[in-house]
mmCIF file of C-alpha atoms in Angstrom:
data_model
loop_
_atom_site.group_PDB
_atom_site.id
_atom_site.type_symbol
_atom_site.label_atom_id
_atom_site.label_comp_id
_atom_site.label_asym_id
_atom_site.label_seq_id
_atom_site.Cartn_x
_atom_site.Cartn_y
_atom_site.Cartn_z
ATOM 1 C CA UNK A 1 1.674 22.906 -12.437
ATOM 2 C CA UNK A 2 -0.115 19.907 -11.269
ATOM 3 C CA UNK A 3 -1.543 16.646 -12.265
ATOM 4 C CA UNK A 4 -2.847 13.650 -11.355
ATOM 5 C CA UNK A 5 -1.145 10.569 -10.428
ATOM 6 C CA UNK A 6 -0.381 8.441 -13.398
ATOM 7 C CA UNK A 7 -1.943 11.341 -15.609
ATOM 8 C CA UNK A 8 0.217 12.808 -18.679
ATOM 9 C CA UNK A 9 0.177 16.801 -18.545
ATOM 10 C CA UNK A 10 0.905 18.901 -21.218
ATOM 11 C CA UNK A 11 2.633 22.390 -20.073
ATOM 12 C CA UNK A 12 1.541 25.213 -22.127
ATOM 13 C CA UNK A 13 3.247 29.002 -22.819
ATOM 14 C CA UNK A 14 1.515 30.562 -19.895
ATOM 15 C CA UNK A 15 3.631 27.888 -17.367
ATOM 16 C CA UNK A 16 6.717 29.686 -18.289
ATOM 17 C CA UNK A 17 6.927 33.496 -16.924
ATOM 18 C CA UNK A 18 9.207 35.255 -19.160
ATOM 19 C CA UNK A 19 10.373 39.291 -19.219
ATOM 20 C CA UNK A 20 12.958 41.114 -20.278
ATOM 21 C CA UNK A 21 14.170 44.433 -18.620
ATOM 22 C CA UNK A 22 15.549 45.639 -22.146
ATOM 23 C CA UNK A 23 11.323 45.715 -23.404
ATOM 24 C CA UNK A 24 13.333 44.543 -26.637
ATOM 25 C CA UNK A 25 10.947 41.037 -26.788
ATOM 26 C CA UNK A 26 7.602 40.824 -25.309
ATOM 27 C CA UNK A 27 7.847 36.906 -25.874
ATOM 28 C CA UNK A 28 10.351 33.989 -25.390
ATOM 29 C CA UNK A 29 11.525 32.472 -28.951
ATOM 30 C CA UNK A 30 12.329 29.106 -27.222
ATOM 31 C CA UNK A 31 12.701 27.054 -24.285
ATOM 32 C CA UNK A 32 15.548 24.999 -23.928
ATOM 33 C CA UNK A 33 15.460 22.205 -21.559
ATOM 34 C CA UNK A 34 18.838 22.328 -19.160
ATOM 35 C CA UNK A 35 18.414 19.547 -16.686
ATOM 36 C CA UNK A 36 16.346 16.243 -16.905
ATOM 37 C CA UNK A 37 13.262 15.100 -15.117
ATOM 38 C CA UNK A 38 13.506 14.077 -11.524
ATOM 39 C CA UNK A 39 11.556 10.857 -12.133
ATOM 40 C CA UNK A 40 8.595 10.246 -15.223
ATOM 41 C CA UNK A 41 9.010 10.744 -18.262
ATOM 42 C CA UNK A 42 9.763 14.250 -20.361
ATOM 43 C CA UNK A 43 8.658 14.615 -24.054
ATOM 44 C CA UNK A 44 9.361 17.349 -26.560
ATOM 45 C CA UNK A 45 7.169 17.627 -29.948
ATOM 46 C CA UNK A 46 9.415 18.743 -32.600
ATOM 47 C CA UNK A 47 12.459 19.526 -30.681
ATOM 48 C CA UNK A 48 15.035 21.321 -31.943
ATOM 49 C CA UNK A 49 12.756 22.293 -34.866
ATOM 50 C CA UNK A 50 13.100 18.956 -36.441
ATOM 51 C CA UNK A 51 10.342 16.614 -37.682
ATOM 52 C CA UNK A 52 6.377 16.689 -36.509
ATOM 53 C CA UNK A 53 6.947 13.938 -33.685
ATOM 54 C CA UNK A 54 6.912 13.607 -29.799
ATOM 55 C CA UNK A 55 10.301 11.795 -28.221
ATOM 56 C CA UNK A 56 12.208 12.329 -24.871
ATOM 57 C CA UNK A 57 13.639 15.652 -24.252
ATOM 58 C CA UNK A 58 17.565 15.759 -23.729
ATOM 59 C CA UNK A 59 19.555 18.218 -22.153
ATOM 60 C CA UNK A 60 20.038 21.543 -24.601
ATOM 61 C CA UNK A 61 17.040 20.635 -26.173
ATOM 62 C CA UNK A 62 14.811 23.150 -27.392
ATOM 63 C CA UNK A 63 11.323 23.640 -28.083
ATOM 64 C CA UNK A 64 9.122 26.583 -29.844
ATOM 65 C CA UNK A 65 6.304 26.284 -27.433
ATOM 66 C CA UNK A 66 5.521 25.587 -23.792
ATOM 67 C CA UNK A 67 2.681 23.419 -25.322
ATOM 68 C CA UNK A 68 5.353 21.265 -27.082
ATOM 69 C CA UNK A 69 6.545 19.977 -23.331
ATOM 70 C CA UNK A 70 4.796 17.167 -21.602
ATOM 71 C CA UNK A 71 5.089 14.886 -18.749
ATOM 72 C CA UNK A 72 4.187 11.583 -17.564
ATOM 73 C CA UNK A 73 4.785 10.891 -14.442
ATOM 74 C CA UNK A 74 6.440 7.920 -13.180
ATOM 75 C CA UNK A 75 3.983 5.033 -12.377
ATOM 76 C CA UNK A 76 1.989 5.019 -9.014
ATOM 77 C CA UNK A 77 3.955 7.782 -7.989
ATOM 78 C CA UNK A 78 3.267 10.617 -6.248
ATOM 79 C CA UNK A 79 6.736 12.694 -6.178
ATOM 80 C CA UNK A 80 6.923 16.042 -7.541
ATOM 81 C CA UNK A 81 8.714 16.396 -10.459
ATOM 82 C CA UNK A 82 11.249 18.972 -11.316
ATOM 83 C CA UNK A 83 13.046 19.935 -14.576
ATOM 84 C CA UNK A 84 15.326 23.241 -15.174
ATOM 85 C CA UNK A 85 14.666 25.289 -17.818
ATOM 86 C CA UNK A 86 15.289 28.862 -19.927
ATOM 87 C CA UNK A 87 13.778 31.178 -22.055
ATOM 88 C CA UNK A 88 15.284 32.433 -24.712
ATOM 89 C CA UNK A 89 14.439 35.463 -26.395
ATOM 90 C CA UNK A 90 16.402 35.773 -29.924
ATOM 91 C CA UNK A 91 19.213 37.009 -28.609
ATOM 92 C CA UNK A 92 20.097 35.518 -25.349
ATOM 93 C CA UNK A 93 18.929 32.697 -22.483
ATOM 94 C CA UNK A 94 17.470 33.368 -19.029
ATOM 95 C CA UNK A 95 19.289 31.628 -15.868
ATOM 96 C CA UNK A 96 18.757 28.062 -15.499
ATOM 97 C CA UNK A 97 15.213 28.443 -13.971
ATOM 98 C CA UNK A 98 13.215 25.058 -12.042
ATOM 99 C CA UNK A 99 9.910 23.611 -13.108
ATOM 100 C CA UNK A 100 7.815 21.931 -10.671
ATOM 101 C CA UNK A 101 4.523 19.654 -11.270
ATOM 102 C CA UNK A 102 2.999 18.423 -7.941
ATOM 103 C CA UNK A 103 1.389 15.058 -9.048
ATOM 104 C CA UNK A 104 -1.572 14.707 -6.539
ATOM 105 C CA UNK A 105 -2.714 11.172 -5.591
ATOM 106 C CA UNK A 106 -5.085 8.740 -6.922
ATOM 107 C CA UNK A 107 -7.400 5.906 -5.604
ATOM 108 C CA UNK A 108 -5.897 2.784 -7.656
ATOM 109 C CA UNK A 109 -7.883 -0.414 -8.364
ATOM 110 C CA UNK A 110 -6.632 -2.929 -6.400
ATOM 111 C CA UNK A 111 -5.040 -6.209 -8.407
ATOM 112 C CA UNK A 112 -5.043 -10.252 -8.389
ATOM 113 C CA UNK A 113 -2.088 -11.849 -9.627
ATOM 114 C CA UNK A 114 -2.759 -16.040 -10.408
ATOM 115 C CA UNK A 115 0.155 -17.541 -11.073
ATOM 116 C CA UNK A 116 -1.430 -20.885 -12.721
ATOM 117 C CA UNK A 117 -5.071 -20.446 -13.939
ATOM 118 C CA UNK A 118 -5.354 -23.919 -15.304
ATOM 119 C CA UNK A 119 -4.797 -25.907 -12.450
ATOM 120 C CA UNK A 120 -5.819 -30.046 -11.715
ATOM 121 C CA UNK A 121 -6.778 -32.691 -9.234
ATOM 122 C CA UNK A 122 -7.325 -36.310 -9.125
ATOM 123 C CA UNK A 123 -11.257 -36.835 -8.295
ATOM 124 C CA UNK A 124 -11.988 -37.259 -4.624
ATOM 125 C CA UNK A 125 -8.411 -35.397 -3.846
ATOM 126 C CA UNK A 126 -8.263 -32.185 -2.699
ATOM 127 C CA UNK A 127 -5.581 -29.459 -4.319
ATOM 128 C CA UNK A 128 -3.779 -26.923 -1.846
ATOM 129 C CA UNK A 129 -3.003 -24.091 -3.516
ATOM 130 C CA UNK A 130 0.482 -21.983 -2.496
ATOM 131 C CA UNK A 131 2.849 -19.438 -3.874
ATOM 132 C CA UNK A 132 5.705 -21.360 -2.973
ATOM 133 C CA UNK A 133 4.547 -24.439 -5.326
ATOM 134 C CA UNK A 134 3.826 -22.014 -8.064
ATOM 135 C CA UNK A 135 0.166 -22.550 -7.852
ATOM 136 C CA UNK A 136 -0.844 -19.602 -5.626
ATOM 137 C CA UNK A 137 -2.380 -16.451 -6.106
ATOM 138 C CA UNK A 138 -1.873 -12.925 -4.535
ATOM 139 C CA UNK A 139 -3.625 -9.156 -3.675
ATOM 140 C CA UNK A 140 -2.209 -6.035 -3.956
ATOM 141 C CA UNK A 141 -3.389 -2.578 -3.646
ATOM 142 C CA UNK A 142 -1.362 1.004 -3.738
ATOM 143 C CA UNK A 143 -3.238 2.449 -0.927
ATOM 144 C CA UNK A 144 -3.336 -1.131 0.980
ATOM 145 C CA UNK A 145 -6.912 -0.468 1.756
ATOM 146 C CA UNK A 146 -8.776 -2.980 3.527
ATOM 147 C CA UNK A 147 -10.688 -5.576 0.439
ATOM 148 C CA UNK A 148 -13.632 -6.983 0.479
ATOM 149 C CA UNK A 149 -12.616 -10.652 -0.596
ATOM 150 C CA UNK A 150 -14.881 -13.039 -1.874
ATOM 151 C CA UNK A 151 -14.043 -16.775 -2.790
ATOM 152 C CA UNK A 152 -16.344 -18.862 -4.585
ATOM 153 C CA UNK A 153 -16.163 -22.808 -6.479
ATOM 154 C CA UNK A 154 -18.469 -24.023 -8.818
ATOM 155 C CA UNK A 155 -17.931 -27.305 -7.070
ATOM 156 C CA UNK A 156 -17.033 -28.568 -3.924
ATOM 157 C CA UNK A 157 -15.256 -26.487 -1.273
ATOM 158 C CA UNK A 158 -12.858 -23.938 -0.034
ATOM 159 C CA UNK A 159 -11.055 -23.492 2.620
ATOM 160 C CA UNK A 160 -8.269 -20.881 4.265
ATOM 161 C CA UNK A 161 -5.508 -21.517 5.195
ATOM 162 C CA UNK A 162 -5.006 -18.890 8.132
ATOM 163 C CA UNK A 163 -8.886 -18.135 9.202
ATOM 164 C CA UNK A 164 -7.660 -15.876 11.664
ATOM 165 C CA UNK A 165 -5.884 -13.519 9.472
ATOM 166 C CA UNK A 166 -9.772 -12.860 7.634
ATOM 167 C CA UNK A 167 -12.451 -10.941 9.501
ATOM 168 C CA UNK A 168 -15.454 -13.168 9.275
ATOM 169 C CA UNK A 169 -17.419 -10.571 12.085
ATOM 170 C CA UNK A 170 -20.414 -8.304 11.969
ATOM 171 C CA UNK A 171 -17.748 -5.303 10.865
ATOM 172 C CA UNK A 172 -17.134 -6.705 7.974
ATOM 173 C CA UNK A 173 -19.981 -5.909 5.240
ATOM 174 C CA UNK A 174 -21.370 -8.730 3.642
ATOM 175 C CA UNK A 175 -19.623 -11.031 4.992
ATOM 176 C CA UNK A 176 -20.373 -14.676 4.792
ATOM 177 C CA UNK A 177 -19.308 -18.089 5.223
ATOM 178 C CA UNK A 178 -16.136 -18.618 7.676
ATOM 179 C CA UNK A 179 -13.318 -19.991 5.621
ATOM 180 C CA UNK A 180 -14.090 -23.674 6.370
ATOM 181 C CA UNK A 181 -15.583 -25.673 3.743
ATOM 182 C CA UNK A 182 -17.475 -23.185 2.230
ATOM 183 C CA UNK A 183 -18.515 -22.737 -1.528
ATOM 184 C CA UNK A 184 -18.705 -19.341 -0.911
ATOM 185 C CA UNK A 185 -17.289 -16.841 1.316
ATOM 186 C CA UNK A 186 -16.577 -13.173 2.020
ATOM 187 C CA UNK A 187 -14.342 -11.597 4.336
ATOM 188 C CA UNK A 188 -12.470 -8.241 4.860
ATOM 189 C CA UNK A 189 -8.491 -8.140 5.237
ATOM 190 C CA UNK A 190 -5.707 -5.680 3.905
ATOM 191 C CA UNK A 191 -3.681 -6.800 0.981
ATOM 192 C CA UNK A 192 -0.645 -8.819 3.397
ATOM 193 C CA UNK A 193 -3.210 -10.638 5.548
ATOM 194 C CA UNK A 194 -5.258 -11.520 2.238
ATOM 195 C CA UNK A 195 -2.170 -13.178 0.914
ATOM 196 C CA UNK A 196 -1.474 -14.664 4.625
ATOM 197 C CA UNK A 197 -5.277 -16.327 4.771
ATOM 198 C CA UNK A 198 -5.210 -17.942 1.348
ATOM 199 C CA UNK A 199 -1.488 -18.768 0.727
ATOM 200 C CA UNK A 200 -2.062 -22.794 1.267
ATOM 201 C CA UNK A 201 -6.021 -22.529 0.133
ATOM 202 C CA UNK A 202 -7.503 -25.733 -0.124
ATOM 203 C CA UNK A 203 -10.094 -27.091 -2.653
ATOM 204 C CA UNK A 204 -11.952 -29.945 -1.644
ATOM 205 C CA UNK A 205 -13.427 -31.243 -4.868
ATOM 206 C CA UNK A 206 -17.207 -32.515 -5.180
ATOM 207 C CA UNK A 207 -17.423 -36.401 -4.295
ATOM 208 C CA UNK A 208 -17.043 -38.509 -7.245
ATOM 209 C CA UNK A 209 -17.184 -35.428 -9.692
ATOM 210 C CA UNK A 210 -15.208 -35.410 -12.905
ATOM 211 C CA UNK A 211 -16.502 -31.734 -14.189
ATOM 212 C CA UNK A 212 -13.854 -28.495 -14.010
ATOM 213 C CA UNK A 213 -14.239 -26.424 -11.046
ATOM 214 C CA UNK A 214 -13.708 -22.772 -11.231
ATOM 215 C CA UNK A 215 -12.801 -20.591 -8.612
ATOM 216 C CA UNK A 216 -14.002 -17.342 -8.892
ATOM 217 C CA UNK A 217 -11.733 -14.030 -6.570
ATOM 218 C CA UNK A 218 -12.977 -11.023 -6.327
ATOM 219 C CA UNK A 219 -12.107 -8.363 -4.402
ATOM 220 C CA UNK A 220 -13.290 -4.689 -3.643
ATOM 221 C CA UNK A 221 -11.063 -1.609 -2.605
ATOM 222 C CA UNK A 222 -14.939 0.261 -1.958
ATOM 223 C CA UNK A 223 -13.637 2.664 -4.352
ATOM 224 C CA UNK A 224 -12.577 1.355 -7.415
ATOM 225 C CA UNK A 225 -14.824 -1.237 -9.550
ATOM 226 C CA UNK A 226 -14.713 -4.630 -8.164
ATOM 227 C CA UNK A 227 -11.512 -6.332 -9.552
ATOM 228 C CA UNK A 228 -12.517 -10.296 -10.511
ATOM 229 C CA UNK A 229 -10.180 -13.530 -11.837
ATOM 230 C CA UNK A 230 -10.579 -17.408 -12.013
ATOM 231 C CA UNK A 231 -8.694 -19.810 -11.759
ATOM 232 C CA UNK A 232 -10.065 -23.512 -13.773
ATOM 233 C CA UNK A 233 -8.850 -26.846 -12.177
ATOM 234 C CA UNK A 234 -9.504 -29.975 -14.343
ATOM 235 C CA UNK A 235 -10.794 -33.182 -12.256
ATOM 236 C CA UNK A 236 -9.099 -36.035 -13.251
ATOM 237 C CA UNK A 237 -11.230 -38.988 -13.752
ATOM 238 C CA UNK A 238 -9.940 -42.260 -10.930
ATOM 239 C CA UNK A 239 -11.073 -45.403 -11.538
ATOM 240 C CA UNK A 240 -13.421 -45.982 -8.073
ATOM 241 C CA UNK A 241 -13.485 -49.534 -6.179
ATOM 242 C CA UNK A 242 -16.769 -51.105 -6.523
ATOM 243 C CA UNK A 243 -19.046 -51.950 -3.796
ATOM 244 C CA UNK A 244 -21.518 -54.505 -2.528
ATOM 245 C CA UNK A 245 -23.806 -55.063 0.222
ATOM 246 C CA UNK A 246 -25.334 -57.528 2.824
ATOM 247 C CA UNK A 247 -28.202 -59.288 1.372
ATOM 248 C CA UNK A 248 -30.313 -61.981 2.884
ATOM 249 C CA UNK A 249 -31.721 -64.630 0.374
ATOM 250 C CA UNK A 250 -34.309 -67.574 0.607
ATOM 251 C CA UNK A 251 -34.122 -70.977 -0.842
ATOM 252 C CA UNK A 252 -36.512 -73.841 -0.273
ATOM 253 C CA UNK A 253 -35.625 -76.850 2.240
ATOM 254 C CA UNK A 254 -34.013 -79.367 0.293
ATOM 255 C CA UNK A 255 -33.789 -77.540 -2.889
ATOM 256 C CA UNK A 256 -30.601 -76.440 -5.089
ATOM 257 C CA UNK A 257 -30.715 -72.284 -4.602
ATOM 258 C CA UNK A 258 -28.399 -70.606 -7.790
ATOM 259 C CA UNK A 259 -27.164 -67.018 -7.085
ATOM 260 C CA UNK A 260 -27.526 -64.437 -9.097
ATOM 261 C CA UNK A 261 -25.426 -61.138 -9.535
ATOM 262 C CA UNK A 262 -28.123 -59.361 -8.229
ATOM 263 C CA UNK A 263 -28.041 -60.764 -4.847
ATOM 264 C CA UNK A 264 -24.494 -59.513 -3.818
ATOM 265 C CA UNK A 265 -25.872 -55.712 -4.205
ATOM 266 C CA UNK A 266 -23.105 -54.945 -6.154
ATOM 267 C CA UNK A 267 -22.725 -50.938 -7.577
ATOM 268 C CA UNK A 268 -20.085 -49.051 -9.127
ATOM 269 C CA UNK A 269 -19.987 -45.786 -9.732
ATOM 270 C CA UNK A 270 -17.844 -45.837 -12.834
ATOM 271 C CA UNK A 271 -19.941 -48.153 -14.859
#
Protein backbone atom coordinates (compact mmCIF):
# COMPACT_ATOMS: atom_id res chain seq x y z
CA UNK A 1 0.00 0.00 0.00
CA UNK A 2 1.15 3.48 -0.38
CA UNK A 3 0.49 7.00 0.52
CA UNK A 4 1.56 10.22 0.62
CA UNK A 5 3.67 11.88 3.08
CA UNK A 6 1.69 13.29 5.91
CA UNK A 7 -1.51 11.71 4.17
CA UNK A 8 -3.93 9.34 6.35
CA UNK A 9 -4.72 6.00 4.31
CA UNK A 10 -7.39 3.87 4.91
CA UNK A 11 -6.55 -0.01 4.07
CA UNK A 12 -9.43 -1.78 2.67
CA UNK A 13 -10.35 -5.88 2.40
CA UNK A 14 -8.60 -6.28 -0.88
CA UNK A 15 -4.98 -5.20 1.05
CA UNK A 16 -5.20 -8.37 2.92
CA UNK A 17 -4.74 -11.71 0.66
CA UNK A 18 -6.42 -14.40 2.45
CA UNK A 19 -6.99 -18.42 1.39
CA UNK A 20 -7.51 -21.34 2.92
CA UNK A 21 -6.33 -24.81 1.55
CA UNK A 22 -9.37 -26.53 3.44
CA UNK A 23 -11.95 -24.30 0.65
CA UNK A 24 -13.97 -24.37 4.08
CA UNK A 25 -14.12 -20.13 4.02
CA UNK A 26 -13.83 -18.15 0.95
CA UNK A 27 -13.39 -14.99 3.29
CA UNK A 28 -11.45 -13.89 6.47
CA UNK A 29 -13.98 -13.22 9.55
CA UNK A 30 -11.37 -10.84 11.13
CA UNK A 31 -8.09 -9.34 11.24
CA UNK A 32 -6.35 -9.15 14.31
CA UNK A 33 -3.58 -6.78 14.66
CA UNK A 34 -0.29 -8.73 16.24
CA UNK A 35 2.46 -6.19 16.29
CA UNK A 36 2.31 -2.29 16.40
CA UNK A 37 3.18 0.33 13.86
CA UNK A 38 6.78 1.02 13.11
CA UNK A 39 6.29 4.79 13.43
CA UNK A 40 2.61 6.93 12.69
CA UNK A 41 -0.14 6.32 13.99
CA UNK A 42 -2.60 2.98 13.69
CA UNK A 43 -6.43 3.31 14.15
CA UNK A 44 -9.11 0.65 14.35
CA UNK A 45 -13.00 1.64 13.89
CA UNK A 46 -14.93 -0.49 16.14
CA UNK A 47 -12.33 -2.81 17.34
CA UNK A 48 -13.03 -5.71 18.95
CA UNK A 49 -16.69 -5.26 17.89
CA UNK A 50 -17.26 -2.63 20.43
CA UNK A 51 -18.79 0.85 19.95
CA UNK A 52 -19.06 2.92 16.38
CA UNK A 53 -15.67 4.89 17.04
CA UNK A 54 -12.05 5.15 15.61
CA UNK A 55 -9.06 4.83 18.48
CA UNK A 56 -5.48 3.32 18.34
CA UNK A 57 -5.18 -0.26 17.56
CA UNK A 58 -3.42 -2.47 20.33
CA UNK A 59 -1.86 -5.63 20.02
CA UNK A 60 -4.69 -8.67 19.75
CA UNK A 61 -6.93 -6.27 18.51
CA UNK A 62 -9.35 -7.17 16.04
CA UNK A 63 -11.26 -5.69 13.39
CA UNK A 64 -14.27 -6.95 10.95
CA UNK A 65 -12.94 -5.20 7.95
CA UNK A 66 -9.71 -4.23 6.22
CA UNK A 67 -11.57 -0.85 5.71
CA UNK A 68 -11.81 -0.47 9.55
CA UNK A 69 -7.68 -0.07 9.59
CA UNK A 70 -6.05 3.23 8.92
CA UNK A 71 -2.83 4.96 9.12
CA UNK A 72 -1.30 8.21 9.57
CA UNK A 73 1.91 8.44 9.12
CA UNK A 74 4.29 10.04 11.35
CA UNK A 75 4.85 13.79 10.55
CA UNK A 76 7.27 14.84 7.66
CA UNK A 77 8.24 11.45 7.41
CA UNK A 78 8.96 9.42 4.78
CA UNK A 79 9.72 5.79 6.41
CA UNK A 80 7.78 2.89 5.46
CA UNK A 81 5.63 1.65 7.84
CA UNK A 82 5.11 -1.88 8.87
CA UNK A 83 2.51 -3.63 11.10
CA UNK A 84 1.98 -7.64 11.48
CA UNK A 85 -1.12 -8.98 11.03
CA UNK A 86 -3.65 -12.30 10.60
CA UNK A 87 -6.62 -13.41 9.15
CA UNK A 88 -8.83 -15.26 10.77
CA UNK A 89 -11.34 -17.33 9.30
CA UNK A 90 -13.98 -18.62 12.09
CA UNK A 91 -12.12 -21.19 13.12
CA UNK A 92 -8.50 -20.45 13.22
CA UNK A 93 -5.63 -17.47 12.55
CA UNK A 94 -3.11 -17.28 9.71
CA UNK A 95 0.78 -16.83 10.69
CA UNK A 96 1.74 -13.54 11.89
CA UNK A 97 1.87 -11.96 8.35
CA UNK A 98 3.73 -8.05 7.69
CA UNK A 99 1.98 -5.04 6.28
CA UNK A 100 3.89 -2.52 4.51
CA UNK A 101 2.75 1.18 3.33
CA UNK A 102 5.57 3.01 1.42
CA UNK A 103 4.77 6.72 2.27
CA UNK A 104 6.16 8.60 -0.85
CA UNK A 105 7.44 12.18 -0.38
CA UNK A 106 5.98 15.52 -0.47
CA UNK A 107 7.05 19.14 -1.40
CA UNK A 108 6.38 20.97 2.12
CA UNK A 109 5.79 24.74 2.45
CA UNK A 110 8.57 26.16 3.86
CA UNK A 111 8.00 28.08 7.51
CA UNK A 112 8.93 31.48 9.49
CA UNK A 113 9.14 31.24 13.05
CA UNK A 114 9.14 35.14 14.91
CA UNK A 115 9.85 34.83 18.17
CA UNK A 116 8.56 38.52 19.25
CA UNK A 117 6.13 40.13 16.71
CA UNK A 118 5.57 43.21 18.75
CA UNK A 119 8.82 44.56 19.01
CA UNK A 120 10.08 48.59 19.96
CA UNK A 121 12.63 51.30 19.52
CA UNK A 122 13.36 54.64 20.84
CA UNK A 123 12.92 57.20 17.72
CA UNK A 124 16.13 57.92 15.89
CA UNK A 125 17.62 54.41 17.42
CA UNK A 126 18.00 51.62 15.49
CA UNK A 127 16.80 47.89 16.88
CA UNK A 128 19.09 44.76 16.03
CA UNK A 129 17.18 41.98 15.90
CA UNK A 130 18.81 38.31 17.15
CA UNK A 131 17.76 34.90 18.28
CA UNK A 132 19.98 34.96 21.07
CA UNK A 133 18.13 38.20 22.63
CA UNK A 134 14.84 36.58 21.99
CA UNK A 135 13.93 39.01 19.34
CA UNK A 136 14.96 37.05 16.21
CA UNK A 137 13.30 35.24 13.67
CA UNK A 138 14.11 31.98 11.70
CA UNK A 139 13.47 29.75 8.14
CA UNK A 140 12.98 26.36 7.82
CA UNK A 141 12.09 24.09 5.08
CA UNK A 142 11.88 19.98 4.92
CA UNK A 143 13.50 19.75 1.63
CA UNK A 144 16.02 22.80 2.55
CA UNK A 145 15.38 24.17 -0.85
CA UNK A 146 16.95 27.27 -1.77
CA UNK A 147 14.07 30.52 -0.72
CA UNK A 148 13.44 33.29 -2.32
CA UNK A 149 13.62 35.84 0.70
CA UNK A 150 12.23 39.09 0.64
CA UNK A 151 12.51 41.78 3.49
CA UNK A 152 10.57 44.80 3.46
CA UNK A 153 9.79 48.04 6.31
CA UNK A 154 7.15 50.33 6.07
CA UNK A 155 9.67 52.78 7.39
CA UNK A 156 13.13 53.33 7.44
CA UNK A 157 15.68 50.59 6.72
CA UNK A 158 17.04 47.14 6.82
CA UNK A 159 19.97 45.77 6.92
CA UNK A 160 21.82 42.05 7.13
CA UNK A 161 23.74 41.08 9.20
CA UNK A 162 26.00 38.57 7.11
CA UNK A 163 25.52 40.03 3.31
CA UNK A 164 27.67 37.44 2.16
CA UNK A 165 25.73 34.52 3.25
CA UNK A 166 22.60 36.08 0.67
CA UNK A 167 22.98 35.90 -3.10
CA UNK A 168 22.27 39.40 -4.23
CA UNK A 169 23.60 38.25 -8.16
CA UNK A 170 21.99 37.96 -11.54
CA UNK A 171 21.19 34.01 -10.51
CA UNK A 172 19.07 34.88 -8.18
CA UNK A 173 15.43 35.78 -9.67
CA UNK A 174 14.14 38.92 -8.71
CA UNK A 175 16.48 39.90 -6.77
CA UNK A 176 16.87 43.37 -5.48
CA UNK A 177 18.38 45.66 -3.15
CA UNK A 178 21.81 44.37 -1.43
CA UNK A 179 21.18 44.02 2.25
CA UNK A 180 22.43 47.52 3.16
CA UNK A 181 19.98 50.04 4.05
CA UNK A 182 17.40 48.98 1.97
CA UNK A 183 13.52 49.20 2.46
CA UNK A 184 13.25 46.45 0.40
CA UNK A 185 15.20 43.56 -0.64
CA UNK A 186 15.26 40.08 -2.17
CA UNK A 187 17.77 37.52 -2.16
CA UNK A 188 18.12 33.68 -2.57
CA UNK A 189 19.77 31.44 0.30
CA UNK A 190 18.93 27.88 1.78
CA UNK A 191 17.18 27.75 5.07
CA UNK A 192 20.86 27.79 7.43
CA UNK A 193 22.38 30.69 5.48
CA UNK A 194 18.87 32.57 5.67
CA UNK A 195 19.06 32.30 9.40
CA UNK A 196 23.02 33.14 9.17
CA UNK A 197 22.26 36.60 6.99
CA UNK A 198 19.51 37.95 9.22
CA UNK A 199 20.38 36.64 12.75
CA UNK A 200 21.58 40.33 14.07
CA UNK A 201 19.16 42.26 11.34
CA UNK A 202 19.16 45.76 11.87
CA UNK A 203 16.28 48.32 11.56
CA UNK A 204 17.23 51.72 11.12
CA UNK A 205 14.07 53.64 11.92
CA UNK A 206 12.81 56.76 9.75
CA UNK A 207 14.43 60.13 11.14
CA UNK A 208 12.33 61.73 13.66
CA UNK A 209 9.35 59.24 13.02
CA UNK A 210 7.06 58.19 15.83
CA UNK A 211 4.63 55.81 13.54
CA UNK A 212 4.95 51.65 13.92
CA UNK A 213 7.06 50.09 11.41
CA UNK A 214 6.25 46.73 10.10
CA UNK A 215 8.46 44.38 8.67
CA UNK A 216 7.07 42.30 6.26
CA UNK A 217 9.21 38.26 5.45
CA UNK A 218 8.34 36.40 2.91
CA UNK A 219 9.79 33.68 1.50
CA UNK A 220 9.26 31.22 -1.53
CA UNK A 221 10.26 27.41 -1.74
CA UNK A 222 9.14 27.93 -5.91
CA UNK A 223 6.84 25.23 -5.12
CA UNK A 224 4.69 25.79 -2.43
CA UNK A 225 2.57 29.20 -2.03
CA UNK A 226 4.64 31.98 -0.83
CA UNK A 227 4.82 31.70 3.03
CA UNK A 228 4.50 35.58 4.59
CA UNK A 229 4.79 37.05 8.52
CA UNK A 230 5.37 40.53 10.19
CA UNK A 231 6.77 41.53 12.73
CA UNK A 232 5.31 45.40 14.30
CA UNK A 233 7.92 47.54 16.23
CA UNK A 234 6.43 50.54 18.14
CA UNK A 235 8.63 53.92 17.88
CA UNK A 236 8.93 55.41 20.99
CA UNK A 237 8.42 59.05 21.00
CA UNK A 238 12.17 61.08 22.47
CA UNK A 239 11.94 64.34 23.38
CA UNK A 240 14.46 66.07 20.46
CA UNK A 241 16.97 69.07 21.40
CA UNK A 242 15.91 72.17 19.77
CA UNK A 243 17.84 74.09 17.33
CA UNK A 244 18.75 77.56 16.17
CA UNK A 245 20.63 79.24 13.57
CA UNK A 246 23.05 82.12 12.55
CA UNK A 247 21.16 85.16 11.79
CA UNK A 248 22.45 88.55 10.87
CA UNK A 249 20.28 91.57 12.10
CA UNK A 250 20.29 95.44 11.46
CA UNK A 251 19.79 98.21 13.86
CA UNK A 252 20.16 101.91 13.19
CA UNK A 253 23.43 103.94 14.34
CA UNK A 254 22.76 105.20 17.61
CA UNK A 255 19.51 103.57 18.17
CA UNK A 256 18.31 100.95 20.97
CA UNK A 257 17.78 97.51 18.64
CA UNK A 258 15.26 94.87 20.89
CA UNK A 259 15.51 91.18 19.80
CA UNK A 260 12.97 89.23 19.06
CA UNK A 261 12.53 85.32 19.23
CA UNK A 262 12.42 85.27 15.75
CA UNK A 263 15.86 86.37 15.14
CA UNK A 264 17.70 83.39 16.85
CA UNK A 265 16.03 80.95 14.07
CA UNK A 266 15.00 78.82 16.62
CA UNK A 267 12.92 75.26 15.51
CA UNK A 268 11.96 72.26 17.25
CA UNK A 269 10.71 69.47 15.96
CA UNK A 270 8.59 68.38 18.89
CA UNK A 271 6.56 71.48 19.23
Amino acid sequence: KTTAEDTLVTLADSDFAFSDVDDAHTAFTRIYIKDLESSGDLECYARNGVGAAWADCQDEDYVTSGAYIRLTPATDSTATVTFNFCVYDGVACSASTQFSITVTPSNDAPTISIQDDTLDTNEDTSLTMNTGGGDGFTVADAESATLTVTLATSAGTLTLADVSAADFSGGCSGAAGDGTADTTMTFCANPTNTNTAVDGLVLAPASNSESTHTITITIDDGTNSAVQDTIAVTINAQNDNPTASDNTVTALEDATYTFSSSDFGFTDVDS
